[in-house]
Structure formats: C-alpha cells, structure tokens
Amino acid sequence: MMNVPLTLPMMMERAETYFPKKQVVSRTLDGIHRINYKELGLRTRKLSHALEKLGVKEGEKVGTFAWNHHRHLEAYFGIPGMGAVLHTINIRLAGQHISYIVNHAEDRVLLIDEDLLPLIEAVQDELKTVEAYVVMTDQEKLPETSLSPVYHYEKLLEGADATYEFKRDIDENAPAGMCFTSATTGNPKGVVYSHRSIVLHSMALGLADSAAVSESDVAMPVVPMFHANAWGLPFAAVWFGTTQVMPGPQFTPQALAELIESEKVTLSAGVPTIWLGLLRELDTGDYDTSSLRAVLCGGSAAPKGMIQAFESKYNIPFIHAYGMTETTPLVSLSRLKSYQTDLEEEERLEIRSKQGTMVPGVEMKVVGKDGEVAWDGHEMGELLLRGPWIADEYYQDDRSSQAFVEGWLHTGDVVTVDEEGTIKIVDRTKDLIKSGGEWISSVDLENALMAHEAVFEATVIAVPHEEWQERPLACVVLHDGSHVSKQEMYDYLKPQFAKWWLPDDIVFMKEIPKTSVGKFLKRALRDQLSDHFALAND
Amino acid sequence: MMNVPLTLPMMMERAETYFPKKQVVSRTLDGIHRINYKELGLRTRKLSHALEKLGVKEGEKVGTFAWNHHRHLEAYFGIPGMGAVLHTINIRLAGQHISYIVNHAEDRVLLIDEDLLPLIEAVQDELKTVEAYVVMTDQEKLPETSLSPVYHYEKLLEGADATYEFKRDIDENAPAGMCFTSATTGNPKGVVYSHRSIVLHSMALGLADSAAVSESDVAMPVVPMFHANAWGLPFAAVWFGTTQVMPGPQFTPQALAELIESEKVTLSAGVPTIWLGLLRELDTGDYDTSSLRAVLCGGSAAPKGMIQAFESKYNIPFIHAYGMTETTPLVSLSRLKSYQTDLEEEERLEIRSKQGTMVPGVEMKVVGKDGEVAWDGHEMGELLLRGPWIADEYYQDDRSSQAFVEGWLHTGDVVTVDEEGTIKIVDRTKDLIKSGGEWISSVDLENALMAHEAVFEATVIAVPHEEWQERPLACVVLHDGSHVSKQEMYDYLKPQFAKWWLPDDIVFMKEIPKTSVGKFLKRALRDQLSDHFALAND
C-alpha cells in the first residue's frame, strides 16, 4: 500500500476541492462574518506563507490566543500546513501559567485576538521566545499595544502568496498541535498532537456510531478552540466539508440560541455549563431548535435531569461524551446499543447518563486495588487508556512517568464498568476540581492557604454546583489565637490565582477529618459539605 | 502520541469485548447457522493457534477458497491474527490461474469449502507450496478427496487453544491480506493489503458520509469474500459490532430477498447483476424489504433505470460506489451534497448514477492528453488515485511499473469530472471486459482466436448486456478461402478458458475497422454492435 502520510493539509485540500462553496460562519464583535472553504483555503495558504516569511521553521511552535472564529480556524491548518506546531493557549489560565507555557513550548509567534491583548501584554516581559505578535482584528488599524514587534493579521495575509503549497511530505508522527492541561499542582503540562493522531481522531468523529460528523451538518463548536482543539470538531468539519458556526467571544446562552435558529445548527459541542445555560434560555425564549440532531456534552458529567430536559422537553438528542486533553480528546460516547433501544425510558436514561463505550481505536482497562475490576457496574477502578490518539508523555516534563505507565495513560478518573462495557465516572484520584469544563488545582490553593501565617491547616474540596458542576470550597483551620476574616483571606489569595480559581467560600473549622495516616479525608468533607452552595443559594 | 499500530486483532477484540452477543448469520447448504461474536472470537483464536501448530509462520500466506460464511470470517481475522496473510482466492478463475496465484503467493495452507474441493483437486498437481489442505465442512466426516495432507476445519479447531493471544505487536504496514486481479493479458496480478490499509479503510466505511456502517446495522455482503475482501464490509462490521448476514454458496435472488426479510437486513453490497436479479425477484414476489436503509452497488456501473426502480418503486436507497481490487476497494461513493438535495429528481438521479466523489483519505487526478482535465463534466481523462489504502505495486510482478507511476495508481478507467468533483466512468483504457463484476481479458481471447490457423484477424469487444453489464463479443475475419463454423470456433476456445469467459457471440466480418496506425477501432465496433445482444434477445 502507498506510504501516504495522514496529515492535516490533506484535510484542508479536500474542503477546498470538493466543498469550496460551503461556509464558515463566525459571530464576531461586529456581527456575522461569512467565508467559504475556497476563500478560507486561500487565506490559510497565505497564513502558512506569512509564517514562513516571519521566520518560523518546521517543528517550531506558533501560539494562538483566541476565541472560536474563522481566523483561528485558518491558524488550525495554516500553522501545521507549513510544518509548524499549533499551540492553542488557554486564555483562562493565570498569567504566570500563560508565560510558563509560552516559554516551555518556545512559541516563536503568537496570534492574539484584539480583545485578549491585555492578557498577553500583562505577561510580555516574561516571554522569552516570542519574536512576533500578530493581532487578529477586524479593524483597519492595529490597536494600541505595548507588544512588539507587532503585526496586523490581515496585512500579513495581504502580502502573502495564496498559491502556497502546503507541506505534504511531513512525517505523520510529526507534531501538528499542542495544548496544555492543568496539573494537580504546579505548572500546566503540555500534550503534543501528531498529524496522525488528529487525522485518525477526525475519522473517529465521522463514524456513524460516534458523532457522525457529515457534510450535511452545520456544526457549532461552543467548546473553545483553546480547549483540546474544540474536541477536534473544527478539524473533522473541514475534512468532511461541514458548514461551521463559530460563536466568537460572546457565546451567551442567548447568542447560542439565536445562532442555532438562524444558522440551522445541526450539531453542537460544549460542557454541561453551556447546555445548562442554553436550557434556561430555551425555557424563557421562543426559539426554533428543530435543526439540532445532536448536542455533544463532555468535559464534566452531565446531570441526568439535563439530558432528560433536552430530549423530552426540546426533542434535542443529547450525546454524553468523555475525553481529556491527553486523548485528543474523544475516548467514549454514550449511545444506546441497538438491543438497548427497547428498554424502559428510565433505564435508557441511566445508560445515556454514563460516559459510554470506547470509540473504535481506543482501548481501556479499569484497574482497582486487585487488578482489573469486574464489569458489574459496581466495582471501582482507575480508567487506563491506550490508542493512536492517546498521548504517551507530557512535553518535556518529568511528571510524565506518573501518568504514562507501561503503555497506558492513567487518567486519574475512577469509574465503574457495566456488563455492556459502559463506563461511569464516579470519582477522581487526582486533587483537581472541574469548574465549567476547566481544571482548578486544589493542591495549589491549599499550598497558598497553608503558606498564610495564621493558617494551621487547610484543604480545598470540590463541591457540586448547579451551574459549574463543581466549585472549590476552602476548609481552613487557624492557629490557636489567630484571627483572620474571610475577606482578608480572599485579599491574600487574589493576586496569586485567576479569579475563577478562587474558592466560592471559605469555611473556618476546628479540625479537618483525617485518615489514620493523617491524610485529609476529602471524601468525608465532600459528603458533609455537598449541599453547601445549594443551601447558600436558598 | 502512543505508537499503537493499526492492526486487525484490535478490531476483532472490540467485537469480543463490547458486542459479544451480536450475531453472524450464515446461510449454509444445510440451513441457517448463527454464531455470536463471543464464540466467533474464540473460534478465531483457535484458528490462529491451529495455523501456528500447522507450522505457518508470520508473513506467510494462507489461502481461502470459499463462499461468504462465518468460517470464512474466522479466517479473515484468524489468519492475520497470528501474523500470516489472508489470501482470498477467486473461485471463478480458470484452473491455470488458480495454480499460478497459489504458487506465486506461496500459500502454505488452503482453507477450502467442501463444495469447491473439485476445483482445487483439478489443479493440485500444479501446486508447489501448499503443505496442508483444510476442508471447511458442516459434516462430521471429511469428504472423499484426493487432496493430501487434508484436515477437517472443525477438528483442527477442537484441538486448538481458545485463549490464544492475537499478535498485537505487528507492524501496521505488514501484510494482512492479499487478492489477485485479472490482468489485460496473462496471469492475474496480486495486491497485498496491509493491516493499516484495512483498518483505515474500515474507518472510511463507517463514516456517516460513506457507507455509515453501524452497530445498529444488519449487513449482508453479497459481493464475495474472495473479491476485494467483500469490499471490506466484513472487517468494518466486526469492528463496529454490526450483525452480519452471510449468504453462503447459493445467493440466488430469492435467497437474498428471503434473507433481507427474515434477518431484517439494513445494508447490503453487491454488483449490478445481483441487484438486477433482486429487482426481478421483488417484482414477482411479495417481500418486506423495509428494513433496508441502503444497498451499495459497485464493480460495474449501475444503470440509471435500476437505481430509479430501487428508490421509487421499493423505497430502497441505492448508493453507487466505485473501487477496485487495487484500492481495498472503496474509492468513491455517489451521495448528494447537502445543497443538491433540492434539485429536480432527474438531476438528482443523474448525479446518483455517477461514481461519486472521493471518500476522505483518497485523492484523485484525472489526466487527459494535455494534463489534468477541466471539471466540466465533458473532458475525459484517466483516473489516477493515491491514498493510504491504494496499492503501490503488484506483488512481485514486473507489470507494476505500468500501473504505478510517480506515486499514483493509473486505474485504466476513463472518467469525466463535473464541477462538484463527481466522477463518471465513460470508458476504459485497458482491454478488459467486466461481466457481472468479474474481469475478462479481451486480449487473451484475441490472442487465442488469432492463433487459430483459419483466422486472419480478430478482436473481442465489450458489448452492453442487461444482466451482466458487459459481455464479450468476438469479431473475426477469416483468411480468404477459409471456412470455420461458429461451433468449431467455440470448440476450439472452450478448453482454453473458464466457461464464462467465452464470447457470447462470434461475428464473422470482412474487415475490422482500424485507426490510421492500424490499431483496431474498438470504439467504432462497440458503437456498431452495441445492441447486438439486445437484438438477439428479441
């Protein structure tokens, strides 16, 4: 068989060749922007050429710091199209984490959304490798900025060659993309995606039993393009000639509902917080969502009631999915098997609310204290994964050996498996809190708290939250005789963390329950405080 | 990303793990046989082990000579599962071609259907490498046979280990399968499929915009498993946990119609001759075919009227596809793009009757005399293909350089391309006739005819035929004064060819029209004689 590498340029060329008329619709700050794949392809080629002219070499990293829109999509293909590596930077990270990952990745160029400039300006002095800042803006003129040297994205493209030929002889195992994920403690850890992994993952997204991404779809990735490549949806959608709707910077529930109606969106993807917001919006407004054939939900577990509301109230099929930055990210989807469709509604809902079965290409093991667990829906174990789109290391990071052991990724998620091989996440081995699809390190918060002179001991736990699924709650024991107010504690934490990392509440206690060997009994605390926010809301 | 090779064992293990209850239904000479994927997996492991015990080594070839049934499916995975190569032998080849390909592939073991034994017995003295003959039979006892050493398939399995572990560390580029295709002249040419190509091709079959093979399907490959792996359907179906219906040796139109109704077949695949037969059967019988969501048709061009009859008369969606043994085989499918669905019925039918657009992963060029042709639906050129499941050579064959040039497979098919990139086959550069999905070499027939002492010149052309799409017609000019009857000519040809290769008619002429350089003007002859069989039928 021919040795044809699986690379991203092949995907973009297919869109240009067979679907030149199909559109990418972006909701910008100025309104709706439309571009077809023919034009997008030409602009993507220009971007590749412009990056070459800026001096970017094969294998070097180019960072993006941007919302979901057509220019970001051009970067998705234009950067790997000339052999460089697309590094999507999570705009929600704290400043010191942003500078760390840009430096660690050695980004040569950063492509930045105009409205996000201040976040990069704030850390520019820390950035050691960036040789050019490119501002993605709809305005004629560059905005005022302290960044230097700075370029106007559109002006760069004007001077570039639309007949640029994408690199087709790239090794399929060469890096194409990169994304950092928060660690239990310390700096984020980098995951490098190969061309091969992205192509195979895109195929998986197109499978009839997976997301079934099709040319006939209108796909709206609400999950940010700086989050595990918006779950790979933009890549797959380009390859299959799918119309794309990019919600841009202001993806309020109302904006999403309006886009679904006006653009006749058939498929969307986002975290539970997004769908909860949309559900509330649908409850209050009068929207036509009949075009939707499926919403994909991942990043955190979706509450059963929400799945039911989507399906029975609005007739919108809801697909629960599971994955992580380390897994490109699609690992499993919860779809009924053919012989499960006759079950009672409650049973079907029960299955649908689990994380599903492995998509073709991904294999799992669930390992408890005594080896692989029974598939009985009760025994719990850590989920281990392997497959051609599962990472085998963190980028130049000593912490790799903790997660990647003997060919398997140890996810840190604790699951049960039922008789059908359907997994259900029941716990987490790592001290991480997932708020609206984003990780928060409880350990980092604890370390900061414990560094306060008045604090004797402190722990931070994840407490269920209706809108964000989980929010951090700090439990603090002060030294005898010390007195610190809640406000003083917040003032102390604020400069050290992104705003949304701050605990929703700080509870002062006399003692934190511990195990026999002195470890915090977080589970006991969680049980004790599980309705803390619910009560607070009353 | 993990270096997990794309191999066949991964596919079978998925069926065993997640779909143990799903079934493979075979229609044998004795009736309906049912087995689920759990049992099938165990038997497949036993087959792998049994082959090892017979002395088969990694990389060696094991031939199958069989209809579509569960044992053949076991061989599909059991042979590559222990690292050997599945060589599916076309049972319709002439004896000298069968012995050629078995010898050329150096098959160590042959798995043979009981009812096909005579065809192998007839050539056994020519076979140089076969060390064991295994008879696939439902009977307790081995049938009488002159083959030696001979084994009973079921007895071999009885003595083998069901806990055998498939080889998972195979290089994905290692050979997994092999199939020969008829040449313009001389011996068939071998195509070797790698594990990688079969896995990627299976993914392509599962894409929503392709065949969308799903767990919820009941797939019935009518196209023989000795024909380009039944278009890869059995591989994909195992991976996706799809129920399979294997029609066995007697796939008469009535048998197929009955299976569709009784097994609730949703997806089937076959050549136009099969669908024509089914259509006639549906016209005469009273069958419930409402379960069918699609029939895939390839191997030869499907007449527009047939597509229309399936869709408007029986409400069975008809998908025209294109491929060849060299391409694993799926290359293109004719599906409407989303914006074409509003066209008038006649226009839609026109598009649907073409061979379609390339599936993701396959790229094409259409090259005429002056380079790539315009995409105007008129200009004609030869179809060139490349992709990870397109062959790059014929197995140990000097003729490779004719078809594989500078990284592209030259298909020999002449096509037009319309503005949407949809190809339509209009001619063939090679002197081959395609009868009911099988190739016949006009050159070999011509050489035989011209070797007759009374023949001055002769040519064999493909003439349209309602049932077989094309049939050979011989045009013969005798030497002045020579007299040979049609019957004498047939008697002369018969010992040299398979029965179905013989021309349907022999036309004696005074002269064969020629080009200026003396080449036969086959196209003029075809035009002149295009309704030869139609008239003969009147």
PDB file of C-alpha atoms in Angstrom, chain A residues 146-282:
ATOM      1  CA  SER A 146       2.760  47.590  24.168  1.00  0.00           C
ATOM      2  CA  LEU A 147       3.585  44.341  22.370  1.00  0.00           C
ATOM      3  CA  SER A 148       6.499  44.471  19.974  1.00  0.00           C
ATOM      4  CA  PRO A 149       7.193  43.597  17.253  1.00  0.00           C
ATOM      5  CA  VAL A 150       3.522  43.530  16.385  1.00  0.00           C
ATOM      6  CA  TYR A 151       1.777  42.712  13.099  1.00  0.00           C
ATOM      7  CA  HIS A 152      -1.714  43.079  11.720  1.00  0.00           C
ATOM      8  CA  TYR A 153      -3.051  39.636  10.746  1.00  0.00           C
ATOM      9  CA  GLU A 154      -4.888  40.887   7.669  1.00  0.00           C
ATOM     10  CA  LYS A 155      -1.949  42.954   6.466  1.00  0.00           C
ATOM     11  CA  LEU A 156       0.327  39.947   6.826  1.00  0.00           C
ATOM     12  CA  LEU A 157      -2.045  37.930   4.706  1.00  0.00           C
ATOM     13  CA  GLU A 158      -2.260  40.664   2.082  1.00  0.00           C
ATOM     14  CA  GLY A 159       1.438  40.368   1.469  1.00  0.00           C
ATOM     15  CA  ALA A 160       1.453  36.565   1.289  1.00  0.00           C
ATOM     16  CA  ASP A 161       1.047  34.052  -1.506  1.00  0.00           C
ATOM     17  CA  ALA A 162      -2.329  32.317  -1.894  1.00  0.00           C
ATOM     18  CA  THR A 163      -0.777  29.678  -4.143  1.00  0.00           C
ATOM     19  CA  TYR A 164       1.484  28.498  -1.335  1.00  0.00           C
ATOM     20  CA  GLU A 165       1.692  24.706  -1.365  1.00  0.00           C
ATOM     21  CA  PHE A 166       1.100  23.046   1.969  1.00  0.00           C
ATOM     22  CA  LYS A 167       3.815  20.682   3.134  1.00  0.00           C
ATOM     23  CA  ARG A 168       2.594  17.248   2.128  1.00  0.00           C
ATOM     24  CA  ASP A 169       5.721  15.237   2.853  1.00  0.00           C
ATOM     25  CA  ILE A 170       5.511  15.693   6.616  1.00  0.00           C
ATOM     26  CA  ASP A 171       6.005  12.574   8.719  1.00  0.00           C
ATOM     27  CA  GLU A 172       2.556  11.707  10.052  1.00  0.00           C
ATOM     28  CA  ASN A 173       4.075  11.303  13.505  1.00  0.00           C
ATOM     29  CA  ALA A 174       5.452  14.846  13.456  1.00  0.00           C
ATOM     30  CA  PRO A 175       3.818  17.298  15.857  1.00  0.00           C
ATOM     31  CA  ALA A 176       0.893  19.299  14.473  1.00  0.00           C
ATOM     32  CA  GLY A 177      -0.667  20.696  17.617  1.00  0.00           C
ATOM     33  CA  MET A 178      -0.110  21.246  21.279  1.00  0.00           C
ATOM     34  CA  CYS A 179      -2.255  22.035  24.254  1.00  0.00           C
ATOM     35  CA  PHE A 180      -1.525  22.366  27.967  1.00  0.00           C
ATOM     36  CA  THR A 181      -3.651  20.918  30.712  1.00  0.00           C
ATOM     37  CA  SER A 182      -3.673  21.878  34.371  1.00  0.00           C
ATOM     38  CA  ALA A 183      -1.736  19.675  36.729  1.00  0.00           C
ATOM     39  CA  THR A 184      -2.610  18.562  40.234  1.00  0.00           C
ATOM     40  CA  THR A 185      -0.047  21.103  41.293  1.00  0.00           C
ATOM     41  CA  GLY A 186       2.401  23.440  39.660  1.00  0.00           C
ATOM     42  CA  ASN A 187       2.639  24.401  36.028  1.00  0.00           C
ATOM     43  CA  PRO A 188       0.353  23.043  33.326  1.00  0.00           C
ATOM     44  CA  LYS A 189       1.547  20.002  31.396  1.00  0.00           C
ATOM     45  CA  GLY A 190       1.868  20.015  27.603  1.00  0.00           C
ATOM     46  CA  VAL A 191       0.297  17.468  25.268  1.00  0.00           C
ATOM     47  CA  VAL A 192       1.598  17.273  21.703  1.00  0.00           C
ATOM     48  CA  TYR A 193      -0.758  16.061  18.968  1.00  0.00           C
ATOM     49  CA  SER A 194       0.692  14.452  15.867  1.00  0.00           C
ATOM     50  CA  HIS A 195      -0.753  14.847  12.382  1.00  0.00           C
ATOM     51  CA  ARG A 196      -1.625  11.154  12.533  1.00  0.00           C
ATOM     52  CA  SER A 197      -3.488  11.431  15.811  1.00  0.00           C
ATOM     53  CA  ILE A 198      -5.587  14.350  14.597  1.00  0.00           C
ATOM     54  CA  VAL A 199      -6.455  12.655  11.289  1.00  0.00           C
ATOM     55  CA  LEU A 200      -7.427   9.391  12.971  1.00  0.00           C
ATOM     56  CA  HIS A 201      -9.389  11.254  15.627  1.00  0.00           C
ATOM     57  CA  SER A 202     -11.229  13.165  12.905  1.00  0.00           C
ATOM     58  CA  MET A 203     -12.172   9.882  11.288  1.00  0.00           C
ATOM     59  CA  ALA A 204     -13.477   8.683  14.632  1.00  0.00           C
ATOM     60  CA  LEU A 205     -15.646  11.806  14.876  1.00  0.00           C
ATOM     61  CA  GLY A 206     -17.135  10.998  11.467  1.00  0.00           C
ATOM     62  CA  LEU A 207     -18.154   7.446  12.333  1.00  0.00           C
ATOM     63  CA  ALA A 208     -21.860   6.782  12.227  1.00  0.00           C
ATOM     64  CA  ASP A 209     -21.747   5.404  15.780  1.00  0.00           C
ATOM     65  CA  SER A 210     -19.707   8.318  17.097  1.00  0.00           C
ATOM     66  CA  ALA A 211     -20.532  11.978  16.380  1.00  0.00           C
ATOM     67  CA  ALA A 212     -21.292  11.124  12.724  1.00  0.00           C
ATOM     68  CA  VAL A 213     -19.949  14.482  11.547  1.00  0.00           C
ATOM     69  CA  SER A 214     -21.197  14.891   7.994  1.00  0.00           C
ATOM     70  CA  GLU A 215     -21.123  17.291   5.071  1.00  0.00           C
ATOM     71  CA  SER A 216     -24.815  17.825   5.701  1.00  0.00           C
ATOM     72  CA  ASP A 217     -24.157  19.062   9.232  1.00  0.00           C
ATOM     73  CA  VAL A 218     -23.976  22.612  10.448  1.00  0.00           C
ATOM     74  CA  ALA A 219     -21.529  22.201  13.317  1.00  0.00           C
ATOM     75  CA  MET A 220     -21.141  24.738  16.093  1.00  0.00           C
ATOM     76  CA  PRO A 221     -18.236  24.081  18.453  1.00  0.00           C
ATOM     77  CA  VAL A 222     -19.032  26.032  21.604  1.00  0.00           C
ATOM     78  CA  VAL A 223     -16.213  24.318  23.441  1.00  0.00           C
ATOM     79  CA  PRO A 224     -13.315  26.737  22.947  1.00  0.00           C
ATOM     80  CA  MET A 225     -10.739  26.148  20.249  1.00  0.00           C
ATOM     81  CA  PHE A 226      -8.122  26.568  23.004  1.00  0.00           C
ATOM     82  CA  HIS A 227      -9.556  23.501  24.741  1.00  0.00           C
ATOM     83  CA  ALA A 228      -8.325  20.228  23.292  1.00  0.00           C
ATOM     84  CA  ASN A 229      -8.854  21.661  19.804  1.00  0.00           C
ATOM     85  CA  ALA A 230     -12.552  22.238  20.431  1.00  0.00           C
ATOM     86  CA  TRP A 231     -12.718  18.463  20.756  1.00  0.00           C
ATOM     87  CA  GLY A 232     -11.319  18.138  17.237  1.00  0.00           C
ATOM     88  CA  LEU A 233     -14.588  19.246  15.697  1.00  0.00           C
ATOM     89  CA  PRO A 234     -13.078  22.026  13.523  1.00  0.00           C
ATOM     90  CA  PHE A 235     -10.596  19.556  12.036  1.00  0.00           C
ATOM     91  CA  ALA A 236     -13.221  16.944  11.235  1.00  0.00           C
ATOM     92  CA  ALA A 237     -15.664  19.539   9.929  1.00  0.00           C
ATOM     93  CA  VAL A 238     -13.143  20.899   7.437  1.00  0.00           C
ATOM     94  CA  TRP A 239     -12.270  17.423   6.193  1.00  0.00           C
ATOM     95  CA  PHE A 240     -15.887  16.431   5.685  1.00  0.00           C
ATOM     96  CA  GLY A 241     -16.952  19.761   4.165  1.00  0.00           C
ATOM     97  CA  THR A 242     -19.234  20.537   7.077  1.00  0.00           C
ATOM     98  CA  THR A 243     -20.630  24.043   7.489  1.00  0.00           C
ATOM     99  CA  GLN A 244     -19.223  25.545  10.700  1.00  0.00           C
ATOM    100  CA  VAL A 245     -20.661  28.135  13.021  1.00  0.00           C
ATOM    101  CA  MET A 246     -18.119  29.813  15.281  1.00  0.00           C
ATOM    102  CA  PRO A 247     -19.714  31.602  18.216  1.00  0.00           C
ATOM    103  CA  GLY A 248     -16.807  34.005  18.809  1.00  0.00           C
ATOM    104  CA  PRO A 249     -16.061  35.789  22.083  1.00  0.00           C
ATOM    105  CA  GLN A 250     -19.563  36.327  23.404  1.00  0.00           C
ATOM    106  CA  PHE A 251     -21.196  32.961  23.488  1.00  0.00           C
ATOM    107  CA  THR A 252     -24.002  33.800  25.856  1.00  0.00           C
ATOM    108  CA  PRO A 253     -26.923  31.377  26.030  1.00  0.00           C
ATOM    109  CA  GLN A 254     -28.974  33.891  24.061  1.00  0.00           C
ATOM    110  CA  ALA A 255     -26.328  34.209  21.341  1.00  0.00           C
ATOM    111  CA  LEU A 256     -26.125  30.426  21.066  1.00  0.00           C
ATOM    112  CA  ALA A 257     -29.880  30.003  20.869  1.00  0.00           C
ATOM    113  CA  GLU A 258     -30.067  32.673  18.183  1.00  0.00           C
ATOM    114  CA  LEU A 259     -27.276  31.069  16.157  1.00  0.00           C
ATOM    115  CA  ILE A 260     -28.900  27.637  16.395  1.00  0.00           C
ATOM    116  CA  GLU A 261     -32.100  29.088  14.991  1.00  0.00           C
ATOM    117  CA  SER A 262     -30.677  31.433  12.364  1.00  0.00           C
ATOM    118  CA  GLU A 263     -27.909  29.154  11.043  1.00  0.00           C
ATOM    119  CA  LYS A 264     -29.919  25.950  11.447  1.00  0.00           C
ATOM    120  CA  VAL A 265     -27.201  24.314  13.530  1.00  0.00           C
ATOM    121  CA  THR A 266     -27.466  20.516  13.493  1.00  0.00           C
ATOM    122  CA  LEU A 267     -24.603  19.548  15.801  1.00  0.00           C
ATOM    123  CA  SER A 268     -23.000  21.367  18.683  1.00  0.00           C
ATOM    124  CA  ALA A 269     -20.456  20.568  21.376  1.00  0.00           C
ATOM    125  CA  GLY A 270     -19.826  22.026  24.809  1.00  0.00           C
ATOM    126  CA  VAL A 271     -19.513  21.453  28.529  1.00  0.00           C
ATOM    127  CA  PRO A 272     -22.545  20.971  30.831  1.00  0.00           C
ATOM    128  CA  THR A 273     -22.414  24.613  31.955  1.00  0.00           C
ATOM    129  CA  ILE A 274     -23.094  25.689  28.367  1.00  0.00           C
ATOM    130  CA  TRP A 275     -26.048  23.358  27.979  1.00  0.00           C
ATOM    131  CA  LEU A 276     -27.462  24.334  31.329  1.00  0.00           C
ATOM    132  CA  GLY A 277     -27.376  27.950  30.213  1.00  0.00           C
ATOM    133  CA  LEU A 278     -28.959  27.110  26.889  1.00  0.00           C
ATOM    134  CA  LEU A 279     -31.665  25.131  28.604  1.00  0.00           C
ATOM    135  CA  ARG A 280     -32.574  28.133  30.770  1.00  0.00           C
ATOM    136  CA  GLU A 281     -32.585  30.348  27.697  1.00  0.00           C
ATOM    137  CA  LEU A 282     -34.866  27.951  25.805  1.00  0.00           C
TER     138      LEU A 282
END
